[in-house]
Amino acid sequence: MVNQLMQDFIEKFGDGGDIRKYFAPGRVNLIGEHTDYNGGHVFPCALTIGTYAIVRKREDRKMRFYSQNFEKLGIVEGSLDNLVYDKAADWTNYPAGVVWAFGEKGYTVDKGFDMLLFGNIPNGSGLSSSASVEVVTGVAVRDLFGFDDVTMQDIALLGQYSENNYNGVNCGIMDQFAIAMGKKDNAIFLDCSDLSYTYAPIKLDDAKIVIACSNKKRGLGDSKYNERRAECEQALAELQTKLDIKSLGELTEEEFEANKDLIQSEVRQRRAKHAVCENQRTLKAVEVLQAGNIEEFGKLMNASHVSLRDDYEVTGIELDTLVENAWEQEGVIGSRMTGAGFGGCTVSIVKTDCIDAFIENVGKAYLDKIGYAADFYVVEIGDGGRVL
Ligand code: GLA
């Protein structure tokens, strides 16, 4: 595939020079949803699918981008002299934002480049195609411009910084971190309050991770993502009138129950309850997984979905239909929405010999109820962003 992409690059941008190749994966979060920006824990893993970038430095200050996923846009041109968000620049705001973020942190990119991208993550599916583009750009910029002291963790932070400040989406650190730091066959148990992390081997024996994509399109910017974040911040401020805490992630369920009346609205109480309980569920989930109790892990995944549906209200009919039907299938250990919600994907752990029936039955129930098809992917856990 990479050789073909090299050929495609040459066709678009011409031959010659030092053409380099990079890759960054997509990610799926197993549990710990909407906890990252609440100072809690997450448990995502990188996938083997992701974004390929073929890049060559230029002698001038132009940046020329071409994505095989958005062929109709053709080559989109930008300039190092005009690094500001531009709606018309479409997806290229992600790589341009990363170049801008490097500059903000003192790493000045002084020459332009040509970049061809190809992603085999479904776009806008909730598997973080945008964070994947950010990280692959970060890896490319570090390599092309010799910013050798920039670590993979720095690349994750630069990606998040660019998404927050260039693209205007207040995302947490989970996606960029999982994509930059991923490790084959491992999930990352990340404490988002201080970025300490450990790798946890995912041994599912006779089961696999199955992703169902709802095909309901969404963008984080126009979703209620920023609104949920603001609700949690307000709930935290209300709790802080009495409690000495820095984030919702510091609370146990018992502490929350004893103090929840400080939060002045029923809706915000439910938002905060989700953030607190989901964090505690994530801690338990990692514990039971390490003890080899995959059944219990699955139950915690299911409870996570219920909380995201009823208390955090970020699921919607598409994700609920996929998950509620999944729960009824033979061989399903656990199933929940994954990512921001409002559309996107679900993640299920399914016994290998039940996967075909799972896809058929859930697929049919979804089509009948929603009126268009879902897509299913049996995925493998892969490594983080890298030079190829
Ligand atoms: C999106 C954001 C992440 C995280 C999840 C929800 O994927 O980019 O930072 O908040 O939603 O868990």
PDB file of C-alpha atoms in Angstrom, residues 70 73 76 85-95 167:
ATOM      1  CA  PHE A  70     -11.407  13.922   0.050  1.00  0.00           C
ATOM      2  CA  LEU A  73     -11.183  18.958  -2.850  1.00  0.00           C
ATOM      3  CA  VAL A  76      -5.458  22.489  -1.026  1.00  0.00           C
ATOM      4  CA  TYR A  85      -8.117  28.570  10.927  1.00  0.00           C
ATOM      5  CA  ASP A  86      -9.993  28.886   7.649  1.00  0.00           C
ATOM      6  CA  LYS A  87     -13.284  27.066   7.122  1.00  0.00           C
ATOM      7  CA  ALA A  88     -12.621  26.795   3.397  1.00  0.00           C
ATOM      8  CA  ALA A  89      -9.352  24.967   4.110  1.00  0.00           C
ATOM      9  CA  ASP A  90     -11.483  22.053   5.351  1.00  0.00           C
ATOM     10  CA  TRP A  91      -9.553  19.049   6.755  1.00  0.00           C
ATOM     11  CA  THR A  92      -6.200  20.781   6.125  1.00  0.00           C
ATOM     12  CA  ASN A  93      -6.861  22.885   9.236  1.00  0.00           C
ATOM     13  CA  TYR A  94      -5.701  19.826  11.211  1.00  0.00           C
ATOM     14  CA  PRO A  95      -2.174  19.540   9.776  1.00  0.00           C
ATOM     15  CA  ASN A 167      -9.643  24.273  15.420  1.00  0.00           C
TER      16      ASN A 167
END
